[in-house]
CSV table of C-alpha atoms and ligand atoms in Angstrom, one decimal:
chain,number,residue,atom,x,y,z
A,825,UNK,CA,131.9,86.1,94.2
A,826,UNK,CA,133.2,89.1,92.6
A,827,UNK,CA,131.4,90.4,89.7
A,828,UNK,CA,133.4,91.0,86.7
A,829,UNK,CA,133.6,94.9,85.5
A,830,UNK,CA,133.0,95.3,81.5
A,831,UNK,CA,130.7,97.9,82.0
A,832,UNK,CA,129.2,101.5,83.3
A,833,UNK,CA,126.8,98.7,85.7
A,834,UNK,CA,128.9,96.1,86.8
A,835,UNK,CA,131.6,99.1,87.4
A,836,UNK,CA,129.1,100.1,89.8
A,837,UNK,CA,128.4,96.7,91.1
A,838,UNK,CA,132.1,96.0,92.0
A,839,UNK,CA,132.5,99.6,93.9
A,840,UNK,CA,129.7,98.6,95.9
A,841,UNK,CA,131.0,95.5,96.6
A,842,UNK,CA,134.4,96.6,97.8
A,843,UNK,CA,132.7,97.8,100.9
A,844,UNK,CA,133.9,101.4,100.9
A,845,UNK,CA,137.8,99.8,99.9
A,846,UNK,CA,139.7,101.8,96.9
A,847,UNK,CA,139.3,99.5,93.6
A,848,UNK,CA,142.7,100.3,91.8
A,849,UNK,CA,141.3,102.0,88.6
A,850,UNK,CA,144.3,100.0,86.4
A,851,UNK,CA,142.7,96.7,87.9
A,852,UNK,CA,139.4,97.5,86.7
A,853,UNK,CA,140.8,98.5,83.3
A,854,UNK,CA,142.7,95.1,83.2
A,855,UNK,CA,139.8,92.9,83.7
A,856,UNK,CA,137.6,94.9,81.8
A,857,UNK,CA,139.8,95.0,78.5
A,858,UNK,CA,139.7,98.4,78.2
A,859,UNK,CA,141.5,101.4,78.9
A,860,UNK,CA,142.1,103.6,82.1
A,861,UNK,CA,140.5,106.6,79.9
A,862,UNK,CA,137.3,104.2,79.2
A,863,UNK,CA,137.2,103.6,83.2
A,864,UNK,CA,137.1,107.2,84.3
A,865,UNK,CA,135.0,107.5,81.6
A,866,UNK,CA,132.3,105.1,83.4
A,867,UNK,CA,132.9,106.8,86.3
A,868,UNK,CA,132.4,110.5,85.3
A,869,UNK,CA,129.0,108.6,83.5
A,870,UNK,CA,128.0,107.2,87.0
A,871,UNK,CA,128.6,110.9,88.5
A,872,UNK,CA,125.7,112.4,85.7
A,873,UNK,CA,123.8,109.7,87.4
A,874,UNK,CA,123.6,111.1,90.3
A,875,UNK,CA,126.7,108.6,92.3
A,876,UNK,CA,129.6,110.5,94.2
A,877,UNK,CA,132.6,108.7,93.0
A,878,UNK,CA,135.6,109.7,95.2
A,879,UNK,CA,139.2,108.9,93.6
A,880,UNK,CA,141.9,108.4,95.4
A,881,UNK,CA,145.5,109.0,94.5
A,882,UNK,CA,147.5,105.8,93.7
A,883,UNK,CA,144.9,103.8,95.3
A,884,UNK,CA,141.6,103.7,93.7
A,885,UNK,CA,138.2,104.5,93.3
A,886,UNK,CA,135.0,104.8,96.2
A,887,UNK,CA,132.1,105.0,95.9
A,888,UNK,CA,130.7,107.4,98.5
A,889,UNK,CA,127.2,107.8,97.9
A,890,UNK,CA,124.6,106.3,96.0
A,891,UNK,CA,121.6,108.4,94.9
A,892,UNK,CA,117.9,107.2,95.1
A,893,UNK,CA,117.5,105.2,92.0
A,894,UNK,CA,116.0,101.5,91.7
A,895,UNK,CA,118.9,101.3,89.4
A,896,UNK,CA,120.1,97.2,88.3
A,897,UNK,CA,123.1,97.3,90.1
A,898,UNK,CA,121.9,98.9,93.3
A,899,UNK,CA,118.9,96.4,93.7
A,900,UNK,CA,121.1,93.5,92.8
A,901,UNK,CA,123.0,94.5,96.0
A,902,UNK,CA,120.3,93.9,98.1
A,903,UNK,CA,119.0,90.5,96.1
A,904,UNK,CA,122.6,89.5,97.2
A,905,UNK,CA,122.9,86.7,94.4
A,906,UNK,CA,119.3,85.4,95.1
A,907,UNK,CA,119.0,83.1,91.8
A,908,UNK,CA,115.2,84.3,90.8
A,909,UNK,CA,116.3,87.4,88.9
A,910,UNK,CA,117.4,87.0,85.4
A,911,UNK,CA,117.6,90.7,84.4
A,912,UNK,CA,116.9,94.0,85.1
A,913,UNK,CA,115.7,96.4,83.2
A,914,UNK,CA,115.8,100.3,83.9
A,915,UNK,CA,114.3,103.2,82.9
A,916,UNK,CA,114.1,106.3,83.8
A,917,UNK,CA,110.8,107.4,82.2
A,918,UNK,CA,108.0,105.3,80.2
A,919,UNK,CA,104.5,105.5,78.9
A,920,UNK,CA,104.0,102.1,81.2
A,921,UNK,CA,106.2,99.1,81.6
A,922,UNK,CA,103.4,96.7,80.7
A,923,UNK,CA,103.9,96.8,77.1
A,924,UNK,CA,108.0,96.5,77.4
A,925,UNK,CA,107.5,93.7,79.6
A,926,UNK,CA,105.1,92.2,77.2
A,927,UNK,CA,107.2,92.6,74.3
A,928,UNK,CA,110.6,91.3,75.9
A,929,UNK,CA,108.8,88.2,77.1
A,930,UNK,CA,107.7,87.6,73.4
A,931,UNK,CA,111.2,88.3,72.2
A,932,UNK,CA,112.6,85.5,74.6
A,933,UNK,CA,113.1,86.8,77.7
A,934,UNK,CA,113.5,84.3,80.0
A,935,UNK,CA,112.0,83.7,83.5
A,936,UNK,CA,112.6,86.4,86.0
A,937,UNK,CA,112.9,89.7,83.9
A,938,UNK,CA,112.3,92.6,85.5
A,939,UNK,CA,111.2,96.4,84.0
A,940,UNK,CA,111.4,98.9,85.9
A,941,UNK,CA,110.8,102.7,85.7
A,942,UNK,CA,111.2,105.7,87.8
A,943,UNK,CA,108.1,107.5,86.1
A,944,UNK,CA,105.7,106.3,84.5
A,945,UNK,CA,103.7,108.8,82.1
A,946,UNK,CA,100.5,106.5,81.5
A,947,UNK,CA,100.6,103.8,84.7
A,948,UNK,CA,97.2,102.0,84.2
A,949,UNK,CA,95.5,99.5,86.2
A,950,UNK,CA,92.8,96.9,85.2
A,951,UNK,CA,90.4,97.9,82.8
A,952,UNK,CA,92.4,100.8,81.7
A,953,UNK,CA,92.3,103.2,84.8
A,954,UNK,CA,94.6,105.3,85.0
A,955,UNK,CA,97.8,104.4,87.5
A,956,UNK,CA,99.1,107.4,89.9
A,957,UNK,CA,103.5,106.5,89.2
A,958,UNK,CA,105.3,109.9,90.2
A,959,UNK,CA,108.9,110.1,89.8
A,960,UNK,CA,111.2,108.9,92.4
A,961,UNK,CA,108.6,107.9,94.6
A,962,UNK,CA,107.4,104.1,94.2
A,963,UNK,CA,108.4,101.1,92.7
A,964,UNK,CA,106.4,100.9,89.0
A,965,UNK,CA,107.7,97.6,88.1
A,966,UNK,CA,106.9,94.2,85.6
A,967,UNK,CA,107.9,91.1,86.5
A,968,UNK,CA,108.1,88.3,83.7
A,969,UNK,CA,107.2,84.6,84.9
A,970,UNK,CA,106.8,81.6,82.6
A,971,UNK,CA,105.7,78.7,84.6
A,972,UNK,CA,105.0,75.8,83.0
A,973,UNK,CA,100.9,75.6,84.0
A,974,UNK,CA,97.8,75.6,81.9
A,975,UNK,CA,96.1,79.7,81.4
A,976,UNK,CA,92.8,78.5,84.0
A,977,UNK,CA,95.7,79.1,86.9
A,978,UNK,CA,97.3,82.2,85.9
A,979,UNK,CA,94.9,84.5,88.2
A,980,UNK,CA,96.7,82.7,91.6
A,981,UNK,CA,100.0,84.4,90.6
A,982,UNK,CA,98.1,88.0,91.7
A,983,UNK,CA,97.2,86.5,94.9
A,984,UNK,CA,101.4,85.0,95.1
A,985,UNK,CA,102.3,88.4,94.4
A,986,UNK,CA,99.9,89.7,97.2
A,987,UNK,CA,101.5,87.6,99.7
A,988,UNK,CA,104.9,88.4,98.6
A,989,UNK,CA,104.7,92.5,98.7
A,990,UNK,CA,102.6,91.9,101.7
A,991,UNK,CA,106.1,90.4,103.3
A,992,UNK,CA,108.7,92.5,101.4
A,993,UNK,CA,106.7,95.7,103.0
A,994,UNK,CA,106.7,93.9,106.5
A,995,UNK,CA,110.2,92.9,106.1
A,996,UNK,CA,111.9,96.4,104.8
A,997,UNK,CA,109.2,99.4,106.3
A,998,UNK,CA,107.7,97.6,109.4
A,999,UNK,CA,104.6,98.4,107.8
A,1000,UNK,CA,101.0,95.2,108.1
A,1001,UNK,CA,99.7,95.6,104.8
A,1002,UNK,CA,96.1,94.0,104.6
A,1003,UNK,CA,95.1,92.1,101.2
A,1004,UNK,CA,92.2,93.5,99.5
A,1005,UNK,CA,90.8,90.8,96.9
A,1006,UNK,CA,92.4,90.8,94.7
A,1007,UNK,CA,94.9,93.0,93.9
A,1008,UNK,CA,95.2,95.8,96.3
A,1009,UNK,CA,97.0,95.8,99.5
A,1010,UNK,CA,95.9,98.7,102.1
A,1011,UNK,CA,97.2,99.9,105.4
A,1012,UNK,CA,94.7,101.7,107.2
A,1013,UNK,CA,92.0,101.1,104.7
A,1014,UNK,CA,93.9,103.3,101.8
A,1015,UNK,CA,95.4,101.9,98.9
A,1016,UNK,CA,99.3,101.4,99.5
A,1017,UNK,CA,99.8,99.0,96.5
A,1018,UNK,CA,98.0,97.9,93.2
A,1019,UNK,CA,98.6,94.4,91.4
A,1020,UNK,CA,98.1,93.9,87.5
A,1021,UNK,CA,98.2,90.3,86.1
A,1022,UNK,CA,98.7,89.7,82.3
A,1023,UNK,CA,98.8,87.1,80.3
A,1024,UNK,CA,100.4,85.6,77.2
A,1025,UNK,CA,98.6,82.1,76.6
A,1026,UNK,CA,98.1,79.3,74.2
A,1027,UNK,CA,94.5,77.3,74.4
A,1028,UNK,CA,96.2,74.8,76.9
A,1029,UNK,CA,100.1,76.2,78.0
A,1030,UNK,CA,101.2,80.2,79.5
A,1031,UNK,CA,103.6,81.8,78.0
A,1032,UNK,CA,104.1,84.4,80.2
A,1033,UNK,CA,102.7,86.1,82.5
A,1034,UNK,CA,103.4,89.8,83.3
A,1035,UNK,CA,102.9,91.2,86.8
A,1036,UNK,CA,102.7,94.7,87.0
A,1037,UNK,CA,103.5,96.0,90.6
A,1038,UNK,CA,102.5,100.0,91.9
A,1039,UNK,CA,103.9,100.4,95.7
A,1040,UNK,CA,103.3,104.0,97.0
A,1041,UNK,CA,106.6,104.2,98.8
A,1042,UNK,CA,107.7,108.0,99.7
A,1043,UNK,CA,105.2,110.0,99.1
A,1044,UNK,CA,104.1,112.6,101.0
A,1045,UNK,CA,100.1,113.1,101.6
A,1046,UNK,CA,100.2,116.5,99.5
A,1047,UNK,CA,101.9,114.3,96.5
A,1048,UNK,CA,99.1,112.9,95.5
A,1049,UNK,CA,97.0,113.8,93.0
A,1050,UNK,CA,93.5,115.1,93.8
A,1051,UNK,CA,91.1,112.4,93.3
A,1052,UNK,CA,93.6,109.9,95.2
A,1053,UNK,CA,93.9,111.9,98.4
A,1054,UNK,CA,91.7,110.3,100.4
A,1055,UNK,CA,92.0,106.6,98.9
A,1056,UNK,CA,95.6,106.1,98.4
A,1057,UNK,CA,98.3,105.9,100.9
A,1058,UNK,CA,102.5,105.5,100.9
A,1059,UNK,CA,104.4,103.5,102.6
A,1060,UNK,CA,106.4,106.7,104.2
A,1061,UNK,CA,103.0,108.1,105.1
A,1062,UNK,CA,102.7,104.7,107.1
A,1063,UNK,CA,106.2,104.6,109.1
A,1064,UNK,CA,106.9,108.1,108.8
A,1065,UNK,CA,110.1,107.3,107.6
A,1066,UNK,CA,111.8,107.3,103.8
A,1067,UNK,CA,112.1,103.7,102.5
A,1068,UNK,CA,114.9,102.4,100.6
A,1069,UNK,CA,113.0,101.4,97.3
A,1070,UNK,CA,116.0,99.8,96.4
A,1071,UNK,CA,115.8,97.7,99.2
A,1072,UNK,CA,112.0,97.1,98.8
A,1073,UNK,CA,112.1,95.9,95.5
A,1074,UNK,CA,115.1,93.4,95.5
A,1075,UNK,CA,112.7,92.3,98.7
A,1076,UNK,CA,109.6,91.9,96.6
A,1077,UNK,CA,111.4,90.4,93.2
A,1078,UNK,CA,113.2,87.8,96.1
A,1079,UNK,CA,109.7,87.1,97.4
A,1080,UNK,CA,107.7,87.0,94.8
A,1081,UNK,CA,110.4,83.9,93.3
A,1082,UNK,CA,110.2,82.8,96.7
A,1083,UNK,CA,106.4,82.2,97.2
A,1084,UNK,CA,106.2,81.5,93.1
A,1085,UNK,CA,108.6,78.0,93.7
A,1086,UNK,CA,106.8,77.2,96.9
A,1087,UNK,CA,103.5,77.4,94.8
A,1088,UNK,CA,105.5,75.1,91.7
A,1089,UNK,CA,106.7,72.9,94.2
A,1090,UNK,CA,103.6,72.3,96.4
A,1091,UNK,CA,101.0,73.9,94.6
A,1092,UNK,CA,98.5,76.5,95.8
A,1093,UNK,CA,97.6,74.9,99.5
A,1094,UNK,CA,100.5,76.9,101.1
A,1095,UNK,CA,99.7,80.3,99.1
A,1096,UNK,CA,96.2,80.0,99.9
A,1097,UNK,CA,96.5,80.1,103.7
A,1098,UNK,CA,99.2,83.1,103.6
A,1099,UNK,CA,96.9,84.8,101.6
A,1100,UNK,CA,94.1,84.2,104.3
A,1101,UNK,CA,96.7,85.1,106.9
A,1102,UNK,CA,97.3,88.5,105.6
A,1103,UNK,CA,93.4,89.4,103.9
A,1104,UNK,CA,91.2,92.2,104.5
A,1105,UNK,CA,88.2,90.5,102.8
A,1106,UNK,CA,87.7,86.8,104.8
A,1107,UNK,CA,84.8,87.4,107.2
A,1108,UNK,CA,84.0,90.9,106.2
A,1109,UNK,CA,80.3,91.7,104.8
A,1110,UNK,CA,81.0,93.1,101.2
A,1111,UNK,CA,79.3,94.2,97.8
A,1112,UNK,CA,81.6,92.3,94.6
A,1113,UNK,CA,80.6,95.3,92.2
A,1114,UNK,CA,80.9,93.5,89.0
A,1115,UNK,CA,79.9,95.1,85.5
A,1116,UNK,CA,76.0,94.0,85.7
A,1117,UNK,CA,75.9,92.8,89.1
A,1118,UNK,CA,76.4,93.4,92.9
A,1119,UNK,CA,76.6,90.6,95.0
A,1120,UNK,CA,76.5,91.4,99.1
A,1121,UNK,CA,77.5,88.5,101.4
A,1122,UNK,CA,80.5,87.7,103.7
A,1123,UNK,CA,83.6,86.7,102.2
A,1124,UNK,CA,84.6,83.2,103.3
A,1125,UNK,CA,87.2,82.5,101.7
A,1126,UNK,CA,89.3,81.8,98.3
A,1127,UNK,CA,89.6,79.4,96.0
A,1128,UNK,CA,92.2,76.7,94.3
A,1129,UNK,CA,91.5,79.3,91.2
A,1130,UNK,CA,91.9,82.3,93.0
A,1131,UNK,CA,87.8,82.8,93.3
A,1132,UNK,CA,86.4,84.6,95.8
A,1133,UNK,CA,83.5,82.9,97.5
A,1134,UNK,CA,81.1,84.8,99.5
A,1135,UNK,CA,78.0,83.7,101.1
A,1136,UNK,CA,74.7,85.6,100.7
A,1137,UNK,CA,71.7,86.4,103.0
A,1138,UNK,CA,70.0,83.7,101.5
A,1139,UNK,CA,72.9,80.9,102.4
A,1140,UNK,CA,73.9,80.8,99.0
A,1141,UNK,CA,77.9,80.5,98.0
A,1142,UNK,CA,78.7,82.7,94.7
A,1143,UNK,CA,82.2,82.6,93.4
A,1144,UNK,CA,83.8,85.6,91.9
A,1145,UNK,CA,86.0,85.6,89.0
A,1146,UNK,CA,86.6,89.3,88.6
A,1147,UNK,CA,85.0,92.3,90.7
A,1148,UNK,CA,85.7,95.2,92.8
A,1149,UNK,CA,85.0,94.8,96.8
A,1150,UNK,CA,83.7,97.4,98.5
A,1151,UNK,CA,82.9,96.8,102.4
A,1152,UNK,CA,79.1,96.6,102.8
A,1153,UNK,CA,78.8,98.2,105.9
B,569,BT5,C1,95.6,98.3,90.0
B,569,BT5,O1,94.5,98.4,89.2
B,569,BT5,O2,95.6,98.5,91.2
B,569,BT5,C2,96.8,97.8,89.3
B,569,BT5,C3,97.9,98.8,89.3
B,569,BT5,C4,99.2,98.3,88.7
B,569,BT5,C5,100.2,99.4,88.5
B,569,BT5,C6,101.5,98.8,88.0
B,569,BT5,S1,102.8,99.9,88.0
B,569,BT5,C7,103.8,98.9,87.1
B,569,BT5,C8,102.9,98.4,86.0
B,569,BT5,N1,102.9,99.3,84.9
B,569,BT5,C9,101.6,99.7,84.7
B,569,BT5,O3,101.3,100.6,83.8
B,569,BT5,N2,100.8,99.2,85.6
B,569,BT5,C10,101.5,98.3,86.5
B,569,BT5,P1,93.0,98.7,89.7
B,569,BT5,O4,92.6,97.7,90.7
B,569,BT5,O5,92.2,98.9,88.5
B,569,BT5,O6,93.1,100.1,90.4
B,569,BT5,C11,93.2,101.3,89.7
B,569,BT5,C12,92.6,102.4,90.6
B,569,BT5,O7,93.5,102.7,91.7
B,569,BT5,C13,92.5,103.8,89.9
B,569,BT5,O8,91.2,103.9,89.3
B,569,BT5,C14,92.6,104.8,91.1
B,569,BT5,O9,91.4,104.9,91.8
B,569,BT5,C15,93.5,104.1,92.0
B,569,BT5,N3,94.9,104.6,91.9
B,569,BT5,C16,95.6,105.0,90.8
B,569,BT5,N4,96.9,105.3,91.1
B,569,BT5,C17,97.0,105.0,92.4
B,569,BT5,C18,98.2,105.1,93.3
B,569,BT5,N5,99.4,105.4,92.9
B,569,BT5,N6,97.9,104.6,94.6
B,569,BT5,C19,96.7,104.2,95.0
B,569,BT5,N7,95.7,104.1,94.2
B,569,BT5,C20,95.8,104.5,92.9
């Protein structure tokens, strides 16, 4: 179905539609209510963004080329009607797009929201660290989810989200990400990808909860900062080739609704053995750094909650509820 034109976005939407075809600029005009002044007016507005809009004497208007930009209507190409995402957001530069996320979701937004930024000027991770998100060159991203479960099985949407950017990264780079527990995914044993989980609860009922995705996409190795060289990785690095991060995150946003109704549907069984499929952690000897504890064991396996369980020298099984893995030998 065609989308209908009333503004600057869905202008854009229907030129990419048409397939490289002239879209009359009175017909636009028409169905939009507006004039043919307010029309080339988009148009000249999509050409500051960065688009080359070709017009065409008594025919139309093509769109000729589309710059790199995770911009609504260019992702919503690529999602190609899937019904998981409600709306997207865009920005070109924020602090981080955990609080906007946070606040939208309290102001209503439904299921399925997405914010997303080009730059972010104060990423952050868990506990506050500080999030690498240069301009143009990954996908910093928050994805609003209100599933109807108590807050105890919130942490199991991280390890959804692992399994679907694990796929999205497979499907649109060619590129095995491994999943570190619990919210990293590495290639090579560098960071390629960084998952934060937050919650809006009652005592018993979510909310929301707002998953923050980092994915290192084009970077090149000197674009790193410093202290990240030799831990984080992108997924150009990986192929050698420039992803389109368009592509990757209409992939990720279709996954991650994807894998979130399969777990709704037939609850975490299915999740749990993807997850194992696609871990870097099952059967490798580890330290869980935790604020006033190590643990070293093997990594067995995961949990219906999400825990980690790893097996010490002694035989013992400890679960882990929150830590940082580091191999142990
Ligand atoms: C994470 O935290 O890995 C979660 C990162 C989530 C980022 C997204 S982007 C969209 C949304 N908006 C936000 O503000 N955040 C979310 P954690 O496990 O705590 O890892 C943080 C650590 O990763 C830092 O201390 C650095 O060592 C490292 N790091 C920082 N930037 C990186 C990058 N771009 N690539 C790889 N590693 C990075």
């Amino acid at each position: 179905m065609e989308s209908k034109v009333k503004d600057k976005e869905s202008l854009l939407r229907r030129l990419m539609e048409s397939g490289g075809e002239p879209v009359s600029g009175q017909m636009l005009a028409d169905e939009a209510g507006v004039s043919r002044t307010a029309v080339w007016k988009w148009v000249r507005e999509l050409e500051e963004d960065g688009y080359t809009v070709r017009s065409i004497r008594k025919k139309g208007y093509v769109l000729e080329a589309s710059p790199d930009r995770l911009s609504p209507a260019l992702i919503r190409k690529y999602l190609n009607d899937d019904p998981f995402v409600s709306e997207i957001i865009h920005f070109e530069s924020v602090g981080s797009t955990m609080p906007i996320a946070h606040r939208e979701a309290q102001n209503g937004a439904p299921n399925g929201t997405v914010i997303v930024a080009e730059e972010q000027t104060e990423g952050r991770g868990r506990l506050a660290r500080p999030w690498s998100s240069a301009a143009g060159k990954g996908i910093w991203m928050s994805v609003i989810l209100k599933p109807d479960i108590p807050p105890h099985r919130a942490p199991q949407f991280t390890l959804i989200t692992a399994v679907a950017i694990c796929r999205a990264i497979r499907e649109t780079a060619d590129v095995e990400a491994r999943i570190k527990w619990p919210n990293d995914l590495l290639v090579g044993g560098c960071k390629v990808t960084g998952i934060l989980t937050e919650l809006q609860a009652d005592p018993d009922r979510v909310q929301a909860i707002i998953i923050g995705t980092g994915i290192n996409v084009n970077q090149e190795p000197g674009d790193f900062p410093e202290e990240l060289a030799d831990i984080a990785t992108s997924l150009r690095i990986e192929s050698g080739q420039t992803v389109d991060r368009a592509a990757l995150a209409a992939s990720v946003l279709r996954n991650i609704g994807r894998y979130s109704s399969l777990y709704l549907e037939e609850g975490f069984a299915p999740i749990k053995a993807l997850w194992e499929e696609n871990s870097d952690t099952i059967g490798r000897k580890v330290n869980a750094v935790m604020m006033r504890e190590t643990v070293t064991g093997t990594a067995i396996g995961i949990t219906e909650e999400g825990v980690l369980e790893i097996r010490t020298d002694d035989g013992t099984v400890r679960g882990i509820y929150s830590a940082d893995i580091v191999p142990a030998e």
